[in-house]
Coordinates of C-alpha atoms and ligand atoms in Angstrom, one line a residue:
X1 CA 0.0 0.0 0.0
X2 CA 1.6 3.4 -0.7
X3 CA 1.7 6.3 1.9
X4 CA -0.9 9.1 1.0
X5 CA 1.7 11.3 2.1
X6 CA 4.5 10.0 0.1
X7 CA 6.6 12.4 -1.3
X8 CA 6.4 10.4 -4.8
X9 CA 2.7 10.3 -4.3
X10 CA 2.7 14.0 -3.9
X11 CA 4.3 14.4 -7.0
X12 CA 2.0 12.2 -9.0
X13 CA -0.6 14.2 -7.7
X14 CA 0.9 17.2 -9.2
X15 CA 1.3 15.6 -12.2
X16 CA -2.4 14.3 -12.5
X17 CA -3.7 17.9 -11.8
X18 CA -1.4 19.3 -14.5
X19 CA -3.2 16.5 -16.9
X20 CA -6.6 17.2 -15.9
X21 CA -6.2 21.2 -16.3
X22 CA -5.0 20.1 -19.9
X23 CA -8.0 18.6 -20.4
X24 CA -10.2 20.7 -18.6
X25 CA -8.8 23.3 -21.0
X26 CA -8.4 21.6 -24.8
X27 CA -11.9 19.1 -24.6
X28 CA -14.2 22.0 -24.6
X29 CA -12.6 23.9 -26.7
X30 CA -12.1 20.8 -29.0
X31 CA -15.8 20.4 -28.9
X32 CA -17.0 23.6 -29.9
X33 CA -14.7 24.4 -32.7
X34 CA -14.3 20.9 -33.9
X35 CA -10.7 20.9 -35.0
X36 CA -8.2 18.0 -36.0
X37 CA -5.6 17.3 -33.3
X38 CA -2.5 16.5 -35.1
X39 CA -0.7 13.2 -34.3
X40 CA 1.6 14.5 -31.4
X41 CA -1.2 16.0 -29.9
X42 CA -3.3 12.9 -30.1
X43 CA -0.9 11.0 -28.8
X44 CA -0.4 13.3 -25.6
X45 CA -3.8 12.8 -25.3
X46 CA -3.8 8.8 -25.4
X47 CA -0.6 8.8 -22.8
X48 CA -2.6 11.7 -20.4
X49 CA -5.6 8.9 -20.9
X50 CA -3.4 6.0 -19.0
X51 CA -2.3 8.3 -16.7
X52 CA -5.6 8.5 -15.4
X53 CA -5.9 5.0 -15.6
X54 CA -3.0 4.4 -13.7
X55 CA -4.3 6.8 -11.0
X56 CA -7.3 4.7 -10.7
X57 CA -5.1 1.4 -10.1
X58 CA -3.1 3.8 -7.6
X59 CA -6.1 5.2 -5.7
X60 CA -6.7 0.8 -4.9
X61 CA -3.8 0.5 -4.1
X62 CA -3.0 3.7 -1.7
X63 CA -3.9 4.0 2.1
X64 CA -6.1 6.2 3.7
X65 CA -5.3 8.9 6.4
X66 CA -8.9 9.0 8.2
X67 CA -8.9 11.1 11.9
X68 CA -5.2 10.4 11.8
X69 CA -5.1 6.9 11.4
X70 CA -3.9 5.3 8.4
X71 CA -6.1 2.6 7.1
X72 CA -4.0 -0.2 5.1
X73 CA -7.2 -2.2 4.7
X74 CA -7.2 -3.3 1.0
X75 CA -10.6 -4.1 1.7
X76 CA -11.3 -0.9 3.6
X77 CA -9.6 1.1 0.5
X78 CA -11.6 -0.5 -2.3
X79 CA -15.1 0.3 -0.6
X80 CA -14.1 4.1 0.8
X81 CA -12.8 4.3 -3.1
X82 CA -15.6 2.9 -4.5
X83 CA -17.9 4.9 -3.0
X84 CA -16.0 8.2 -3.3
X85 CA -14.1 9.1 -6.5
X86 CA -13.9 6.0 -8.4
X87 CA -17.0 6.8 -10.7
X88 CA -15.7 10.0 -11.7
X89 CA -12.3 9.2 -11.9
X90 CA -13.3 5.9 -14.3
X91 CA -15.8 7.7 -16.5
X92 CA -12.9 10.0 -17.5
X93 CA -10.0 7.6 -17.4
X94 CA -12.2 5.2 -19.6
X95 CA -11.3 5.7 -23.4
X96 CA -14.3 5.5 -25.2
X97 CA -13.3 6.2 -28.9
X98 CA -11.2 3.3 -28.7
X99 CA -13.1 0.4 -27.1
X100 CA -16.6 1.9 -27.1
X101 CA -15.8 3.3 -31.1
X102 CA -18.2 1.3 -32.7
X103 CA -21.3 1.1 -30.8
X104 CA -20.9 5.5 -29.7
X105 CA -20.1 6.1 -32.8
X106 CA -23.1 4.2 -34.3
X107 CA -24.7 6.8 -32.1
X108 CA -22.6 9.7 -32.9
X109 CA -21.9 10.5 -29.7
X110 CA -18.8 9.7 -29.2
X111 CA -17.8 13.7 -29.5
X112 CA -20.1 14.5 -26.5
X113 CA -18.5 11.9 -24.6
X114 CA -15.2 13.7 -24.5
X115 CA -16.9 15.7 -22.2
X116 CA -16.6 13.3 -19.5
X117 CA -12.9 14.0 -19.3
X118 CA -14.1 17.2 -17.5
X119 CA -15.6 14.9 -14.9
X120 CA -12.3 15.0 -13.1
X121 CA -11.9 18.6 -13.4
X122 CA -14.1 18.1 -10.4
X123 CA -11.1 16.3 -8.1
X124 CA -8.7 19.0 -9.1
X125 CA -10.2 20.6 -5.7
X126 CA -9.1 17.6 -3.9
X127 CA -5.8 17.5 -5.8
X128 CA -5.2 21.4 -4.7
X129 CA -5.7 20.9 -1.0
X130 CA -3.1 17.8 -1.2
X131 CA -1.0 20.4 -2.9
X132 CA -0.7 22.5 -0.8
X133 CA 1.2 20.1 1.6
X134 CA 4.3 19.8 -1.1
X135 CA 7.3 19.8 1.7
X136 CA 7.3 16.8 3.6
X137 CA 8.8 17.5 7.3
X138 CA 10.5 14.4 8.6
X139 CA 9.6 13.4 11.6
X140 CA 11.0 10.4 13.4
X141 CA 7.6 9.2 15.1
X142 CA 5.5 9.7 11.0
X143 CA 7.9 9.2 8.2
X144 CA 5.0 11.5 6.2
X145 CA 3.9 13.9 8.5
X146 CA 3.2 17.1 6.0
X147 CA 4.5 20.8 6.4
X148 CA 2.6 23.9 5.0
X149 CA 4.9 25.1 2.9
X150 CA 2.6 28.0 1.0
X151 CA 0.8 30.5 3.6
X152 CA -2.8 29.6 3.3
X153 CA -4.2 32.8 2.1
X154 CA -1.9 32.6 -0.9
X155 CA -2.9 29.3 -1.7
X156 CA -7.0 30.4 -1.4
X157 CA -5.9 33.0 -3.6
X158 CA -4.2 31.1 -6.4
X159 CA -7.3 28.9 -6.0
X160 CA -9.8 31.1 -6.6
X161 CA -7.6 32.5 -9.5
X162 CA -7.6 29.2 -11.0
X163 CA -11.4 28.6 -11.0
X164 CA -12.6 31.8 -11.9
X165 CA -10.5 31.6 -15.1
X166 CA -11.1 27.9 -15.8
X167 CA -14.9 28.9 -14.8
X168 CA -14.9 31.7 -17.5
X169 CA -13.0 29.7 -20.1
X170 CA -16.0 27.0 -19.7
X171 CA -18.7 29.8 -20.1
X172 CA -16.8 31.4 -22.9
X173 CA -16.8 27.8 -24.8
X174 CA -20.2 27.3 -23.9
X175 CA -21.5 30.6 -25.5
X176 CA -19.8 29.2 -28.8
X177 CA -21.7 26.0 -28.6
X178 CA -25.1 27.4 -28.5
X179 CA -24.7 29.9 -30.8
X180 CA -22.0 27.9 -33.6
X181 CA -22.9 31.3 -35.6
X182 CA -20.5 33.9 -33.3
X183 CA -18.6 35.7 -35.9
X184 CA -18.2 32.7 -38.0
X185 CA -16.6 34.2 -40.3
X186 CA -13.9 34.4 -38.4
X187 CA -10.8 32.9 -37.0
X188 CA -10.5 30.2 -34.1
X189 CA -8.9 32.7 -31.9
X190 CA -10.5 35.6 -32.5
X191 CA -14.0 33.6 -31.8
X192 CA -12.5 32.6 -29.1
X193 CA -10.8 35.6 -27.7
X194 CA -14.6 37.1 -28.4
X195 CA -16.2 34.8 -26.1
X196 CA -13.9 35.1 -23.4
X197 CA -14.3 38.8 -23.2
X198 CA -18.2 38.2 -23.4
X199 CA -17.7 35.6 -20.3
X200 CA -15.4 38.3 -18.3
X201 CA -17.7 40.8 -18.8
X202 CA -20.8 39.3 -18.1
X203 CA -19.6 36.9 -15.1
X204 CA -18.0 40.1 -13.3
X205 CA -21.0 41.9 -14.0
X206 CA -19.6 45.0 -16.0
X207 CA -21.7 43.2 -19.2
X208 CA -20.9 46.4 -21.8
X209 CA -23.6 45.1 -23.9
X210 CA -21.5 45.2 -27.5
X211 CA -21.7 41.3 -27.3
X212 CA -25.3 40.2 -27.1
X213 CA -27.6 36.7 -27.0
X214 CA -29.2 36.3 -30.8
X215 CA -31.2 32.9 -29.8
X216 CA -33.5 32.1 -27.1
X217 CA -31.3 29.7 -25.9
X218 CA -28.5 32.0 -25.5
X219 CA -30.7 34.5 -24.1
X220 CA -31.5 31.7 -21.6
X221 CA -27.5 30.7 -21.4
X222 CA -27.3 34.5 -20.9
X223 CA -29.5 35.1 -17.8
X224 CA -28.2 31.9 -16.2
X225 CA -24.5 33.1 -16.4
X226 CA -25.2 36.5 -15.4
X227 CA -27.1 35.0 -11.8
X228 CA -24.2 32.8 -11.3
X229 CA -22.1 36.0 -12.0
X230 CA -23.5 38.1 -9.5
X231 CA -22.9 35.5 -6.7
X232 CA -19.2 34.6 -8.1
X233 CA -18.3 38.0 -8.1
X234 CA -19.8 39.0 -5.0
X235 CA -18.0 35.9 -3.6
X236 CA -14.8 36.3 -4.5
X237 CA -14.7 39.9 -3.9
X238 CA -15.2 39.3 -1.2
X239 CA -12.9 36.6 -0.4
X240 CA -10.2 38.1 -2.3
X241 CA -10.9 41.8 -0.2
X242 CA -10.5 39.5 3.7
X243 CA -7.8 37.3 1.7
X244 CA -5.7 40.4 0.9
X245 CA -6.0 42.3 4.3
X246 CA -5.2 38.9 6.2
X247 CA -2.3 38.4 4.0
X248 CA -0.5 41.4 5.5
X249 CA -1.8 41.3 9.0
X250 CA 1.7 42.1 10.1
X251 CA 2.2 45.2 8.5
X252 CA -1.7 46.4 9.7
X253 CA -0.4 45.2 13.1
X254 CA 2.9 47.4 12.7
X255 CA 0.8 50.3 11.4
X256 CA -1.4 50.2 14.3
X257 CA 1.5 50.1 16.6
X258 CA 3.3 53.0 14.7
X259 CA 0.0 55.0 15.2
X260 CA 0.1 54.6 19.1
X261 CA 3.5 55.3 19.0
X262 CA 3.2 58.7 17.4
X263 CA 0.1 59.9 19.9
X264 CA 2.8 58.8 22.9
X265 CA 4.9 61.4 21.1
X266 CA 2.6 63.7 21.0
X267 CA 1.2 63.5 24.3
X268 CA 4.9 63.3 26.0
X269 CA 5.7 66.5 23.7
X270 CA 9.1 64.6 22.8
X271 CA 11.6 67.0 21.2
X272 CA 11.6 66.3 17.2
X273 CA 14.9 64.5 17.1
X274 CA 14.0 61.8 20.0
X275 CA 10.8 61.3 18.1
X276 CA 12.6 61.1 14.9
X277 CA 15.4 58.0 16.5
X278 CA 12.4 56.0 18.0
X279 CA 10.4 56.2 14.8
X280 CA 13.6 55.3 12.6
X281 CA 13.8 52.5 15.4
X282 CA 9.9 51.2 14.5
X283 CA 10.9 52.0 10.5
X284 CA 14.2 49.8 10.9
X285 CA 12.2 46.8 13.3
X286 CA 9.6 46.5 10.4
X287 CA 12.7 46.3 7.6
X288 CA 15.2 43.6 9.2
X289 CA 12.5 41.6 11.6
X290 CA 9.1 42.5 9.8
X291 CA 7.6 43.8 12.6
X292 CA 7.8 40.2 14.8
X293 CA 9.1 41.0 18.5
X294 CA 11.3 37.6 18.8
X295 CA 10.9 37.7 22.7
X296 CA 6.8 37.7 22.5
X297 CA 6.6 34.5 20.7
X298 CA 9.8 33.2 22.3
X299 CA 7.8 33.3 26.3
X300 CA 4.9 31.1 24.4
X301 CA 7.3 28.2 23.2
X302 CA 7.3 25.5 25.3
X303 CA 11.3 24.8 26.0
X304 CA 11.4 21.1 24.0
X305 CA 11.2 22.9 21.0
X306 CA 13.0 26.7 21.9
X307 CA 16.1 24.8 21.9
X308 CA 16.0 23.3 18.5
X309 CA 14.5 26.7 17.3
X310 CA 17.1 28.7 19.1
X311 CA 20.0 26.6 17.6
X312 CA 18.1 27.2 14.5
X313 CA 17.9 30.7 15.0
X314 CA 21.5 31.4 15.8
X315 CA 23.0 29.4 13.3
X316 CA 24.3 32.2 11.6
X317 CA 25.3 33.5 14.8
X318 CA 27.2 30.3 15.6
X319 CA 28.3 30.0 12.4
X320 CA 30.0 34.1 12.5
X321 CA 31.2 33.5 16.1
X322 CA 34.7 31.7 15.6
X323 CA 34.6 30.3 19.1
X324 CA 31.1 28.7 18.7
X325 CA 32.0 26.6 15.5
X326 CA 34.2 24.2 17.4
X327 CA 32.5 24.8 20.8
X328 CA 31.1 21.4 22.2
X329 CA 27.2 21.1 22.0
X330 CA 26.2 21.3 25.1
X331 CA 27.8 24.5 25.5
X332 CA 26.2 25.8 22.0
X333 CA 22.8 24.5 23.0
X334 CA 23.0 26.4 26.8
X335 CA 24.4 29.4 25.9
X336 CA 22.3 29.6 22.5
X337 CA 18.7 29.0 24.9
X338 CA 20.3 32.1 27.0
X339 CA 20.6 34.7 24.5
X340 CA 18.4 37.2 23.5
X341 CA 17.7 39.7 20.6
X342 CA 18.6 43.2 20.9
X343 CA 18.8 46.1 18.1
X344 CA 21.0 48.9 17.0
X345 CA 20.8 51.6 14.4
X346 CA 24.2 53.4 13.5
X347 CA 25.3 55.9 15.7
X348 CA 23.3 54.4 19.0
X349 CA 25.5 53.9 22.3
X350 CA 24.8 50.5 23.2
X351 CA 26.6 51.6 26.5
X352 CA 28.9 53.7 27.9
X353 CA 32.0 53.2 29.9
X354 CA 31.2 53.3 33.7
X355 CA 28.2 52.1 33.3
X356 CA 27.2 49.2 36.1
X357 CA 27.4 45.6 33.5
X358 CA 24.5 43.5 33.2
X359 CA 25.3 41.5 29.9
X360 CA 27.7 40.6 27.8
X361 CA 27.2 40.7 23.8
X362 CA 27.5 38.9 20.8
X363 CA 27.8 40.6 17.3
X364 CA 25.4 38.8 15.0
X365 CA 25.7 41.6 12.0
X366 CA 26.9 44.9 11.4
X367 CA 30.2 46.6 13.3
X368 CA 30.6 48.5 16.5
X369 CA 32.9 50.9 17.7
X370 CA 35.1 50.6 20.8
X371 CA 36.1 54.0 22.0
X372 CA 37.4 55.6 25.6
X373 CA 35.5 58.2 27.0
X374 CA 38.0 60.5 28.1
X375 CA 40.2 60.9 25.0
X376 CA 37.3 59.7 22.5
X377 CA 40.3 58.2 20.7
X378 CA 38.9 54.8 19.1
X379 CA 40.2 51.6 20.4
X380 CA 39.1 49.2 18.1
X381 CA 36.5 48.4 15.5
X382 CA 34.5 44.8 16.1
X383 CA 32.8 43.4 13.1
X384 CA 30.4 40.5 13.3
X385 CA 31.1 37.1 15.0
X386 CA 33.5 39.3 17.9
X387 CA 31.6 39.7 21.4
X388 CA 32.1 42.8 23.8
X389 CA 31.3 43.6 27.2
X390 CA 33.0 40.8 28.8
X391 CA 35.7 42.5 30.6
X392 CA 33.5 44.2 33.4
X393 CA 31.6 41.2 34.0
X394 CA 35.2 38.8 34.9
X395 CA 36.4 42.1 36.5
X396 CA 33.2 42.8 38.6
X397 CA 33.8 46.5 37.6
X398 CA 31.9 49.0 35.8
X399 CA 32.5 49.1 31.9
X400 CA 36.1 49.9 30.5
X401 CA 34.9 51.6 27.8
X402 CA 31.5 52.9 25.7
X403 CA 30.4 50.9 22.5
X404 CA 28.6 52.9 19.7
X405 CA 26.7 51.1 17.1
X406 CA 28.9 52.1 13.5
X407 CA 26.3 50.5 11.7
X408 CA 22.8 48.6 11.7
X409 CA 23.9 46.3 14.6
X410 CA 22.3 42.3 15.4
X411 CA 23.1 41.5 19.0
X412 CA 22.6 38.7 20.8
X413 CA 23.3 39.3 25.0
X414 CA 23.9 36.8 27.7
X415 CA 22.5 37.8 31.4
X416 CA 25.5 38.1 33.5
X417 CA 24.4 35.8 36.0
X418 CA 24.0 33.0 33.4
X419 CA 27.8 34.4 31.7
X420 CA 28.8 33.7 35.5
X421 CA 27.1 30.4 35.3
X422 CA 28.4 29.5 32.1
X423 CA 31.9 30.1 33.0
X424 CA 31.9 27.8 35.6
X425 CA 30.4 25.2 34.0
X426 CA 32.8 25.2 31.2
X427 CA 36.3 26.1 31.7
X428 CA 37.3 25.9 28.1
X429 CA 35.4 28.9 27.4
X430 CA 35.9 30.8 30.9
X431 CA 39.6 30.1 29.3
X432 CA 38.9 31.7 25.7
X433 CA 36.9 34.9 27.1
X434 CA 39.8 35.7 29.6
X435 CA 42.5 35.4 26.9
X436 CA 41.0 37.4 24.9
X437 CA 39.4 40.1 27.5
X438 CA 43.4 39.9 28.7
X439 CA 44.4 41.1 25.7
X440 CA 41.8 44.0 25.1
X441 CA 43.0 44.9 28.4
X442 CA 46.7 45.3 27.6
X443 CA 45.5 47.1 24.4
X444 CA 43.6 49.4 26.5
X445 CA 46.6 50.5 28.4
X446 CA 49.1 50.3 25.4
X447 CA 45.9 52.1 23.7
X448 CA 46.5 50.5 20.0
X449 CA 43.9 49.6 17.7
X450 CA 43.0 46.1 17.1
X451 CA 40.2 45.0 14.9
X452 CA 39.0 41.4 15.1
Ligands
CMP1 P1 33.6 45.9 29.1 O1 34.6 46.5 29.9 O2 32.5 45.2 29.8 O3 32.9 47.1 28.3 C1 33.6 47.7 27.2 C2 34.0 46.6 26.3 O4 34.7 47.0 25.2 C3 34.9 45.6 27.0 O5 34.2 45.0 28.0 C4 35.4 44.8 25.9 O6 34.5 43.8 25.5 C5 35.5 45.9 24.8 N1 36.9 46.3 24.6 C6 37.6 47.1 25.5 N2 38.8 47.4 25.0 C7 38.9 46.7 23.8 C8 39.9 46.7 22.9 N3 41.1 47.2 23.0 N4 39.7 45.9 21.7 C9 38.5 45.3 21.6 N5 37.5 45.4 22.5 C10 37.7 46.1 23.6

């Protein structure tokens, strides 16, 4: 029995839908306008025919997922198919010009037939919702267990995009059909292009009038399409109008926020050029983090998986921090859980010397600038993967010297009770830190430059 889930399953599904929006396309038009298919086409069309009958041997032979259980059951799977798709999916795989030739063309309908290949046009909404779960996550406890890999409101609106136009193409071919005398004289395309615009403009309700029903029954065709107009339109409006707003709640989030930060402004009276920093702040929050305070959703994880999404999360900063890369794991995976996000915008002191320490800091991106108070002479430069503020905390004194942001700065800071902890707990980097803080020190008083 294969996996529902299975990635090669998956993939087969995508291929299936790919076949059946072929056909949902080509048969009607095929059936209105009545052309030859030349031999390359016909033959696409006989090898799209046994992929559908393949997928009917497949969907016997594939388990079912049903409240989270898989069902191996062949007997199980034949009835649940049976009684589900297997109709539809048979009527259209079935190739009646070849086996039933004789007796439907004795008939002459083996033309109208062809219409049953739109049967399955029907499972393509089946098809899209498996569709949407293309990544497979592996998980040890469900080999299959599916991911999201599209954000839903995208996905609902690439849906609806799809139907709508496959929904007008249908109307379009239809209007052809009943009235075979639509500019006639005429080319394929242009008869075609025609009755598209007719279907656009009539199922989104605009209906200029330039195009208009001749025969009762399009008359009839055209009162029927303009109802299910009105409540298409008014449905995916209105979809598309929550669709679109959801699809950015973020930045409507931000926006709100920005707003309540601008009346604080106003009501504190803050001078221009403080309001001006924190507003650049907001500006710069929404451009490198999109808005998303890391700490909120942070508190809500349980710990299980904040570990494996904080090693995640720092991997660049692992991966920029030459100590970390050949750190042990344990010491990666304590320290990592420790740290926490913090901000700079050029120019910002991120302290100043004499302050009273409380962290120590890791450079995740950008540079900073090392510089003594009293002579504002520049001791240093530190670029990314280099961490500061250690020297006060193994001192127990106040800060040697201030740190100003020289550019759009990602810090990560350690709690100096845990940098305390940390250090005893492993010696090897109590050992690197103090090596390192020796030299700054020695640097300090020699007062040359070093850049790391
Ligand atoms: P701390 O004394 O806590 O605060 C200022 C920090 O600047 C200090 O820790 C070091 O991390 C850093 N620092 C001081 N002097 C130098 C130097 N010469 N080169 C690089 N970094 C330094």
């Amino acid at each position: 029995m294969i996996h529902p889930n299975s990635p090669y399953k998956r993939i087969w599904d995508l291929f299936v839908f790919i076949c059946i929006t072929y056909f949902a396309i080509e048969v009607p038009v095929r059936l209105v306008f009545h052309y030859k298919l030349s031999a390359g086409v016909t033959w696409l069309e006989r090898a799209i025919q046994i992929v559908f009958g393949l997928d009917v041997i497949l969907n016997f032979n594939t388990a079912i997922l049903k409240d989270r259980l898989l069902i191996h059951n062949r007997k199980i799977v034949t009835k649940t198919y049976l009684r589900s798709w297997f109709l539809i999916d048979f009527l259209s795989a079935f190739p009646f010009d070849l086996f039933g030739g004789f007796f439907f063309q004795y008939f002459g309908v083996t033309d109208s037939l062809k219409i049953l290949r739109l049967l399955r046009s029907v499972r393509v909404f089946e098809l899209f919702k498996s569709l949407r779960l293309l990544a497979l996550g592996a998980d040890s406890d469900d080999r299959f267990k599916l991911v999201e890999v599209i954000n839903p409101m995208t996905f609902r609106l690439i849906f609806f995009v799809y139907w709508t136009s496959l929904f007008a193409h249908w109307v379009a071919c239809g209007w052809i059909y009943l009235g075979p005398e639509f500019l006639a004289d005429k080319d394929i395309t242009t008869r075609y292009i025609r009755s598209l615009y007719w279907s656009v403009t009539t199922l989104t309700t605009i209906g200029y009038g330039d195009i208009t029903p001749v025969t009762n029954k399009q008359t009839i065709y055209t009162m029927g399409v303009m109802i299910l107009g009105v409540g298409i339109y008014g449905y995916v409006i209105g979809n598309i109008a929550t669709l679109l707003s959801n699809l950015d709640v973020s930045r409507v989030h931000f926006q709100e926020k920005l707003n309540t930060i601008d009346s604080f402004i106003k009501y504190k009276k803050l001078p221009p050029q403080l309001a001006n920093r924190i507003r650049s702040y907001y500006v710069n929050l929404w451009e490198n983090k999109h808005g998303i305070d890391e700490t909120e959703i942070w508190n809500q994880l349980p710990s299980g998986i904040k570990i494996d999404v904080s090693m995640f999360l720092h991997n660049h900063l692992i991966s920029v921090v030459p100590f970390f890369k050949n750190a042990p794991e344990e010491l990666k995976r304590e320290v990592v859980l420790e740290l926490k996000p913090a901000f700079y915008m050029k120019g910002d002191i991120i302290f100043r010397e004499g302050d009273v320490p409380h962290n120590m800091y890791f450079l995740s991106k950008g540079h900073v600038e090392v510089i003594k108070e009293n002579t504002s002479e520049l001791l240093a430069t530190l670029n990314s993967g280099s961490f500061f503020g250690e020297m006060s905390l193994i001192d127990d004194s106040l800060r040697t010297a201030t740190i100003k942001a020289g550019s759009y700065c990602d810090v990560y800071t350690l709690g100096k009770d845990r940098f305390a902890e940390i250090l005893k707990h492993h010696p090897k980097f109590a050992q690197h830190i103090q090596i390192i803080a020796e030299e700054r020190k020695k640097n300090q008083t020699s007062k040359t430059t070093k850049t790391e």
